[in-house]
């Protein structure tokens, strides 16, 4: 069954709960998702320039044969998925390639208040050592970063204009479901049960949801954070020994839990929040009318 391809996709938005969804859905016995969390196949992204672009490219799947190999471990799972937040932002290429290669999969879109999403995205790159500027400086640099074709994950505001992205998916594919991040934060099991039902798998299954994944923030101690988060000689030497007594899933949970405790979360400046709310106002109002969901709390 290694030649199977996905029948559902979680397409983003970035920093809107896609990482915890990946880990929670992966636990379901009837769901298969590859070990590579972000396959980055359908979006056919451009070759980016600048810091970290080569690392990013190496972590992407660029051809169909390589993509098929990611699903080789598939056994009898009913729902076969791919979680890649780039598919929403690069919707034109993604939709074209999805229709051409896998037809009409079930699409899951998760959306977060674009103001909070932008700041969380920024903190995530600060945590990884990919963003040296203040948030305000980075916002001012966005236009020049796009012109220089730097990594798309550094386009903090542009990613959050959801209306056209969502409309394109809903108008070009038949099975599209939109979830709001606020609902997931309020009661993740309610959302997970609904997703299980949508994917037509057992919705009574309860995954381990105790671990917080992909938490954004600024490291309290950069050295200790680097030891936990990045490849280094200590981790390389210890990995074979640790693997004998702790499963990969447990190692990930431990690193995520320790890592989140070593982060501090700064607040956005009120004037920056006001600026971003004004920037997104029209798009949010169009989106809420289109998906028929009250999003006025995003404007407060």
mmCIF file of C-alpha atoms in Angstrom:
data_model
loop_
_atom_site.group_PDB
_atom_site.id
_atom_site.type_symbol
_atom_site.label_atom_id
_atom_site.label_comp_id
_atom_site.label_asym_id
_atom_site.label_seq_id
_atom_site.Cartn_x
_atom_site.Cartn_y
_atom_site.Cartn_z
ATOM 1 C CA UNK A 1 0.000 0.000 0.000
ATOM 2 C CA UNK A 2 3.066 2.269 -0.184
ATOM 3 C CA UNK A 3 1.807 3.931 -3.396
ATOM 4 C CA UNK A 4 -1.148 5.586 -1.655
ATOM 5 C CA UNK A 5 -1.442 9.366 -1.506
ATOM 6 C CA UNK A 6 -3.361 11.639 0.897
ATOM 7 C CA UNK A 7 -7.136 11.826 1.016
ATOM 8 C CA UNK A 8 -7.030 14.805 3.385
ATOM 9 C CA UNK A 9 -4.820 17.878 3.765
ATOM 10 C CA UNK A 10 -4.397 20.359 6.599
ATOM 11 C CA UNK A 11 -3.327 23.407 4.628
ATOM 12 C CA UNK A 12 -2.756 26.083 7.301
ATOM 13 C CA UNK A 13 -2.626 28.928 8.176
ATOM 14 C CA UNK A 14 0.856 28.893 9.696
ATOM 15 C CA UNK A 15 0.882 29.319 13.504
ATOM 16 C CA UNK A 16 -2.829 28.475 13.697
ATOM 17 C CA UNK A 17 -2.643 25.123 15.478
ATOM 18 C CA UNK A 18 -1.360 22.921 12.656
ATOM 19 C CA UNK A 19 1.495 21.466 14.747
ATOM 20 C CA UNK A 20 -0.655 20.232 17.671
ATOM 21 C CA UNK A 21 -3.179 18.919 15.133
ATOM 22 C CA UNK A 22 -0.388 16.961 13.468
ATOM 23 C CA UNK A 23 0.611 15.289 16.751
ATOM 24 C CA UNK A 24 -2.947 14.674 17.971
ATOM 25 C CA UNK A 25 -4.249 13.242 14.695
ATOM 26 C CA UNK A 26 -1.136 11.118 14.273
ATOM 27 C CA UNK A 27 -2.100 9.204 17.431
ATOM 28 C CA UNK A 28 -5.390 7.988 15.919
ATOM 29 C CA UNK A 29 -5.116 4.338 14.782
ATOM 30 C CA UNK A 30 -7.169 5.049 11.644
ATOM 31 C CA UNK A 31 -5.127 8.072 10.543
ATOM 32 C CA UNK A 32 -1.770 8.014 8.781
ATOM 33 C CA UNK A 33 0.392 11.141 8.547
ATOM 34 C CA UNK A 34 4.057 10.933 7.449
ATOM 35 C CA UNK A 35 6.896 11.441 9.894
ATOM 36 C CA UNK A 36 7.769 14.615 7.974
ATOM 37 C CA UNK A 37 5.362 17.133 9.504
ATOM 38 C CA UNK A 38 5.470 19.623 6.650
ATOM 39 C CA UNK A 39 5.846 17.859 3.311
ATOM 40 C CA UNK A 40 5.726 21.122 1.301
ATOM 41 C CA UNK A 41 4.986 19.344 -1.947
ATOM 42 C CA UNK A 42 1.858 20.787 -3.591
ATOM 43 C CA UNK A 43 2.721 24.467 -3.096
ATOM 44 C CA UNK A 44 5.607 24.372 -5.576
ATOM 45 C CA UNK A 45 7.312 27.201 -3.716
ATOM 46 C CA UNK A 46 9.900 29.402 -5.439
ATOM 47 C CA UNK A 47 13.593 29.052 -4.668
ATOM 48 C CA UNK A 48 14.026 31.505 -1.803
ATOM 49 C CA UNK A 49 17.069 33.651 -1.132
ATOM 50 C CA UNK A 50 18.705 34.833 2.059
ATOM 51 C CA UNK A 51 19.126 33.447 5.599
ATOM 52 C CA UNK A 52 18.028 29.836 6.238
ATOM 53 C CA UNK A 53 16.604 29.393 2.719
ATOM 54 C CA UNK A 54 18.819 26.398 1.909
ATOM 55 C CA UNK A 55 17.890 24.659 5.175
ATOM 56 C CA UNK A 56 14.218 25.250 4.389
ATOM 57 C CA UNK A 57 14.583 23.826 0.874
ATOM 58 C CA UNK A 58 16.264 20.671 2.195
ATOM 59 C CA UNK A 59 13.265 20.131 4.470
ATOM 60 C CA UNK A 60 10.830 20.253 1.541
ATOM 61 C CA UNK A 61 9.641 17.453 -0.757
ATOM 62 C CA UNK A 62 10.239 18.496 -4.342
ATOM 63 C CA UNK A 63 9.156 15.608 -6.585
ATOM 64 C CA UNK A 64 6.314 13.099 -6.753
ATOM 65 C CA UNK A 65 8.437 9.968 -6.267
ATOM 66 C CA UNK A 66 9.949 11.400 -3.076
ATOM 67 C CA UNK A 67 6.467 12.425 -1.920
ATOM 68 C CA UNK A 68 5.083 8.927 -2.505
ATOM 69 C CA UNK A 69 7.902 7.451 -0.416
ATOM 70 C CA UNK A 70 6.691 9.432 2.611
ATOM 71 C CA UNK A 71 3.537 7.280 2.572
ATOM 72 C CA UNK A 72 5.310 3.935 2.120
ATOM 73 C CA UNK A 73 4.828 2.927 5.819
ATOM 74 C CA UNK A 74 1.032 3.149 5.371
ATOM 75 C CA UNK A 75 -0.780 -0.037 6.406
ATOM 76 C CA UNK A 76 -4.567 -0.164 6.853
ATOM 77 C CA UNK A 77 -5.328 3.435 7.901
ATOM 78 C CA UNK A 78 -8.463 4.954 6.355
ATOM 79 C CA UNK A 79 -7.551 8.631 6.549
ATOM 80 C CA UNK A 80 -4.220 9.562 4.931
ATOM 81 C CA UNK A 81 -3.020 13.094 5.569
ATOM 82 C CA UNK A 82 -0.447 15.779 4.897
ATOM 83 C CA UNK A 83 -0.068 18.810 7.202
ATOM 84 C CA UNK A 84 1.639 21.686 5.374
ATOM 85 C CA UNK A 85 0.799 25.333 6.256
ATOM 86 C CA UNK A 86 2.398 26.634 3.039
ATOM 87 C CA UNK A 87 -0.498 25.167 1.018
ATOM 88 C CA UNK A 88 -2.836 27.961 2.142
ATOM 89 C CA UNK A 89 -0.524 30.899 1.452
ATOM 90 C CA UNK A 90 0.616 29.484 -1.907
ATOM 91 C CA UNK A 91 -2.972 28.598 -2.752
ATOM 92 C CA UNK A 92 -2.767 29.080 -6.523
ATOM 93 C CA UNK A 93 -0.069 26.464 -7.101
ATOM 94 C CA UNK A 94 -1.355 24.240 -4.313
ATOM 95 C CA UNK A 95 -4.930 24.039 -5.580
ATOM 96 C CA UNK A 96 -3.763 23.393 -9.153
ATOM 97 C CA UNK A 97 -1.433 20.578 -8.053
ATOM 98 C CA UNK A 98 -3.864 19.072 -5.547
ATOM 99 C CA UNK A 99 -6.551 18.749 -8.233
ATOM 100 C CA UNK A 100 -4.086 17.357 -10.753
ATOM 101 C CA UNK A 101 -2.416 14.781 -8.480
ATOM 102 C CA UNK A 102 -4.967 13.699 -5.855
ATOM 103 C CA UNK A 103 -8.262 15.097 -7.126
ATOM 104 C CA UNK A 104 -10.737 16.012 -4.388
ATOM 105 C CA UNK A 105 -9.248 15.376 -0.930
ATOM 106 C CA UNK A 106 -10.847 16.692 2.238
ATOM 107 C CA UNK A 107 -9.332 20.068 3.086
ATOM 108 C CA UNK A 108 -8.951 21.420 6.626
ATOM 109 C CA UNK A 109 -8.169 25.123 7.046
ATOM 110 C CA UNK A 110 -7.330 26.507 10.483
ATOM 111 C CA UNK A 111 -7.426 30.279 10.942
ATOM 112 C CA UNK A 112 -6.113 32.398 13.807
ATOM 113 C CA UNK A 113 -6.631 36.084 14.529
ATOM 114 C CA UNK A 114 -4.159 37.455 11.939
ATOM 115 C CA UNK A 115 -2.774 40.028 14.390
ATOM 116 C CA UNK A 116 -1.895 37.349 16.960
ATOM 117 C CA UNK A 117 -0.773 35.013 14.198
ATOM 118 C CA UNK A 118 1.737 37.554 12.886
ATOM 119 C CA UNK A 119 3.255 38.119 16.346
ATOM 120 C CA UNK A 120 3.354 34.386 17.112
ATOM 121 C CA UNK A 121 5.045 33.789 13.743
ATOM 122 C CA UNK A 122 7.624 36.458 14.615
ATOM 123 C CA UNK A 123 8.307 34.979 18.081
ATOM 124 C CA UNK A 124 8.656 31.522 16.537
ATOM 125 C CA UNK A 125 11.464 32.747 14.275
ATOM 126 C CA UNK A 126 13.090 34.636 17.157
ATOM 127 C CA UNK A 127 13.039 31.394 19.137
ATOM 128 C CA UNK A 128 14.745 29.584 16.274
ATOM 129 C CA UNK A 129 17.380 32.279 15.823
ATOM 130 C CA UNK A 130 15.990 33.213 12.381
ATOM 131 C CA UNK A 131 14.816 36.765 13.244
ATOM 132 C CA UNK A 132 17.248 39.368 14.639
ATOM 133 C CA UNK A 133 14.960 42.420 14.412
ATOM 134 C CA UNK A 134 12.280 43.814 16.710
ATOM 135 C CA UNK A 135 8.712 43.079 15.611
ATOM 136 C CA UNK A 136 8.202 46.648 14.459
ATOM 137 C CA UNK A 137 11.466 46.644 12.491
ATOM 138 C CA UNK A 138 10.524 43.319 10.901
ATOM 139 C CA UNK A 139 7.122 44.681 9.841
ATOM 140 C CA UNK A 140 8.834 47.640 8.166
ATOM 141 C CA UNK A 141 11.211 45.223 6.401
ATOM 142 C CA UNK A 142 8.466 42.999 4.988
ATOM 143 C CA UNK A 143 8.166 44.798 1.655
ATOM 144 C CA UNK A 144 11.918 44.616 0.998
ATOM 145 C CA UNK A 145 12.022 40.985 2.144
ATOM 146 C CA UNK A 146 9.350 40.064 -0.390
ATOM 147 C CA UNK A 147 11.143 42.015 -3.113
ATOM 148 C CA UNK A 148 14.344 40.111 -2.291
ATOM 149 C CA UNK A 149 12.417 36.790 -2.346
ATOM 150 C CA UNK A 150 13.354 35.909 1.241
ATOM 151 C CA UNK A 151 11.608 33.029 3.014
ATOM 152 C CA UNK A 152 7.816 33.366 2.971
ATOM 153 C CA UNK A 153 7.568 32.667 6.721
ATOM 154 C CA UNK A 154 9.082 36.148 7.234
ATOM 155 C CA UNK A 155 6.082 37.830 5.539
ATOM 156 C CA UNK A 156 4.344 38.281 8.883
ATOM 157 C CA UNK A 157 1.397 40.394 7.746
ATOM 158 C CA UNK A 158 0.902 39.090 4.200
ATOM 159 C CA UNK A 159 0.232 35.535 5.377
ATOM 160 C CA UNK A 160 -2.749 36.765 7.432
ATOM 161 C CA UNK A 161 -4.893 38.076 4.573
ATOM 162 C CA UNK A 162 -7.077 34.972 4.580
ATOM 163 C CA UNK A 163 -10.102 35.964 2.528
ATOM 164 C CA UNK A 164 -8.733 35.285 -0.964
ATOM 165 C CA UNK A 165 -6.906 32.165 0.230
ATOM 166 C CA UNK A 166 -10.038 30.623 1.778
ATOM 167 C CA UNK A 167 -12.311 31.694 -1.081
ATOM 168 C CA UNK A 168 -9.987 30.075 -3.639
ATOM 169 C CA UNK A 169 -10.068 26.744 -1.805
ATOM 170 C CA UNK A 170 -13.824 26.761 -1.287
ATOM 171 C CA UNK A 171 -14.536 27.713 -4.894
ATOM 172 C CA UNK A 172 -12.134 25.205 -6.460
ATOM 173 C CA UNK A 173 -12.461 22.152 -4.205
ATOM 174 C CA UNK A 174 -15.607 20.419 -2.990
ATOM 175 C CA UNK A 175 -14.700 19.303 0.547
ATOM 176 C CA UNK A 176 -13.326 22.264 2.493
ATOM 177 C CA UNK A 177 -13.861 22.797 6.216
ATOM 178 C CA UNK A 178 -12.701 25.902 8.113
ATOM 179 C CA UNK A 179 -11.839 25.829 11.821
ATOM 180 C CA UNK A 180 -11.102 28.833 14.013
ATOM 181 C CA UNK A 181 -8.099 28.617 16.350
ATOM 182 C CA UNK A 182 -10.101 30.228 19.193
ATOM 183 C CA UNK A 183 -12.395 27.174 19.282
ATOM 184 C CA UNK A 184 -9.393 24.864 19.440
ATOM 185 C CA UNK A 185 -7.951 26.821 22.375
ATOM 186 C CA UNK A 186 -11.278 26.822 24.195
ATOM 187 C CA UNK A 187 -11.936 23.071 23.882
ATOM 188 C CA UNK A 188 -9.565 21.128 21.669
ATOM 189 C CA UNK A 189 -11.413 17.827 22.150
ATOM 190 C CA UNK A 190 -14.633 19.254 20.701
ATOM 191 C CA UNK A 191 -12.719 20.344 17.595
ATOM 192 C CA UNK A 192 -10.811 17.054 17.378
ATOM 193 C CA UNK A 193 -14.036 15.008 17.577
ATOM 194 C CA UNK A 194 -15.492 17.105 14.771
ATOM 195 C CA UNK A 195 -12.365 16.590 12.664
ATOM 196 C CA UNK A 196 -12.487 12.822 13.316
ATOM 197 C CA UNK A 197 -16.111 12.802 12.147
ATOM 198 C CA UNK A 198 -15.194 14.831 9.057
ATOM 199 C CA UNK A 199 -12.435 12.324 8.243
ATOM 200 C CA UNK A 200 -14.875 9.433 8.880
ATOM 201 C CA UNK A 201 -12.791 7.787 11.590
ATOM 202 C CA UNK A 202 -13.761 6.800 15.142
ATOM 203 C CA UNK A 203 -14.647 10.080 16.883
ATOM 204 C CA UNK A 204 -14.652 8.484 20.333
ATOM 205 C CA UNK A 205 -10.860 8.187 20.232
ATOM 206 C CA UNK A 206 -9.156 10.441 22.797
ATOM 207 C CA UNK A 207 -5.526 11.355 22.002
ATOM 208 C CA UNK A 208 -3.004 12.452 24.604
ATOM 209 C CA UNK A 209 -3.463 16.238 24.498
ATOM 210 C CA UNK A 210 -1.405 17.121 27.573
ATOM 211 C CA UNK A 211 1.644 18.416 25.695
ATOM 212 C CA UNK A 212 1.763 21.924 24.216
ATOM 213 C CA UNK A 213 3.503 21.799 20.838
ATOM 214 C CA UNK A 214 5.368 24.500 18.923
ATOM 215 C CA UNK A 215 4.960 27.179 21.607
ATOM 216 C CA UNK A 216 6.280 30.579 20.510
ATOM 217 C CA UNK A 217 8.339 32.853 22.720
ATOM 218 C CA UNK A 218 11.756 34.300 23.429
ATOM 219 C CA UNK A 219 14.302 31.948 25.070
ATOM 220 C CA UNK A 220 15.171 32.893 28.652
ATOM 221 C CA UNK A 221 18.576 31.275 28.142
ATOM 222 C CA UNK A 222 19.765 31.042 24.525
ATOM 223 C CA UNK A 223 22.488 28.455 25.301
ATOM 224 C CA UNK A 224 20.164 25.989 27.056
ATOM 225 C CA UNK A 225 17.487 26.537 24.410
ATOM 226 C CA UNK A 226 20.011 25.752 21.645
ATOM 227 C CA UNK A 227 21.010 22.535 23.393
ATOM 228 C CA UNK A 228 17.389 21.384 23.386
ATOM 229 C CA UNK A 229 16.209 22.700 20.038
ATOM 230 C CA UNK A 230 19.142 22.472 17.630
ATOM 231 C CA UNK A 231 21.448 19.757 16.363
ATOM 232 C CA UNK A 232 24.664 19.604 18.385
ATOM 233 C CA UNK A 233 27.401 17.140 19.357
ATOM 234 C CA UNK A 234 25.860 16.412 22.769
ATOM 235 C CA UNK A 235 22.497 15.423 21.250
ATOM 236 C CA UNK A 236 24.256 13.376 18.551
ATOM 237 C CA UNK A 237 26.229 11.403 21.134
ATOM 238 C CA UNK A 238 23.288 10.850 23.492
ATOM 239 C CA UNK A 239 20.630 10.015 20.880
ATOM 240 C CA UNK A 240 21.518 6.290 20.438
ATOM 241 C CA UNK A 241 21.494 5.750 24.213
ATOM 242 C CA UNK A 242 18.286 7.710 24.800
ATOM 243 C CA UNK A 243 16.563 5.890 21.906
ATOM 244 C CA UNK A 244 17.026 2.582 23.700
ATOM 245 C CA UNK A 245 14.885 3.639 26.670
ATOM 246 C CA UNK A 246 12.607 6.440 25.387
ATOM 247 C CA UNK A 247 10.397 6.354 22.268
ATOM 248 C CA UNK A 248 10.631 9.083 19.639
ATOM 249 C CA UNK A 249 7.179 10.382 20.617
ATOM 250 C CA UNK A 250 8.178 10.620 24.274
ATOM 251 C CA UNK A 251 11.423 12.413 23.369
ATOM 252 C CA UNK A 252 9.465 14.986 21.358
ATOM 253 C CA UNK A 253 7.030 15.526 24.243
ATOM 254 C CA UNK A 254 9.879 15.972 26.715
ATOM 255 C CA UNK A 255 11.737 18.463 24.510
ATOM 256 C CA UNK A 256 8.558 20.443 23.766
ATOM 257 C CA UNK A 257 7.594 20.568 27.471
ATOM 258 C CA UNK A 258 11.066 21.607 28.637
ATOM 259 C CA UNK A 259 11.424 24.033 25.755
ATOM 260 C CA UNK A 260 8.144 25.821 26.499
ATOM 261 C CA UNK A 261 9.177 26.279 30.147
ATOM 262 C CA UNK A 262 12.382 27.981 29.003
ATOM 263 C CA UNK A 263 10.495 30.587 26.967
ATOM 264 C CA UNK A 264 9.140 33.944 27.997
ATOM 265 C CA UNK A 265 6.327 35.574 26.037
ATOM 266 C CA UNK A 266 6.672 39.329 25.448
ATOM 267 C CA UNK A 267 3.614 41.442 24.689
ATOM 268 C CA UNK A 268 2.934 43.317 21.489
ATOM 269 C CA UNK A 269 2.998 47.096 21.767
ATOM 270 C CA UNK A 270 -0.574 48.518 21.896
ATOM 271 C CA UNK A 271 0.130 50.903 19.016
ATOM 272 C CA UNK A 272 1.424 48.002 16.892
ATOM 273 C CA UNK A 273 -1.735 46.010 17.631
ATOM 274 C CA UNK A 274 -3.869 49.002 16.622
ATOM 275 C CA UNK A 275 -1.942 49.349 13.365
ATOM 276 C CA UNK A 276 -2.386 45.642 12.523
ATOM 277 C CA UNK A 277 -6.098 45.633 13.382
ATOM 278 C CA UNK A 278 -6.610 48.546 10.979
ATOM 279 C CA UNK A 279 -4.507 46.761 8.352
ATOM 280 C CA UNK A 280 -6.645 43.603 8.513
ATOM 281 C CA UNK A 281 -10.067 45.151 9.176
ATOM 282 C CA UNK A 282 -11.456 44.974 5.643
ATOM 283 C CA UNK A 283 -10.145 41.443 5.033
ATOM 284 C CA UNK A 284 -11.580 40.160 8.333
ATOM 285 C CA UNK A 285 -15.004 41.633 7.582
ATOM 286 C CA UNK A 286 -15.013 40.061 4.106
ATOM 287 C CA UNK A 287 -13.891 36.720 5.542
ATOM 288 C CA UNK A 288 -16.547 36.616 8.255
ATOM 289 C CA UNK A 289 -19.287 37.294 5.709
ATOM 290 C CA UNK A 290 -17.904 34.606 3.419
ATOM 291 C CA UNK A 291 -17.564 31.827 6.006
ATOM 292 C CA UNK A 292 -20.609 33.046 7.963
ATOM 293 C CA UNK A 293 -18.742 33.223 11.265
ATOM 294 C CA UNK A 294 -18.641 36.202 13.650
ATOM 295 C CA UNK A 295 -15.010 37.371 13.815
ATOM 296 C CA UNK A 296 -15.555 40.783 15.405
ATOM 297 C CA UNK A 297 -13.498 39.748 18.428
ATOM 298 C CA UNK A 298 -10.474 39.791 16.100
ATOM 299 C CA UNK A 299 -11.011 43.537 15.689
ATOM 300 C CA UNK A 300 -10.872 44.362 19.410
#
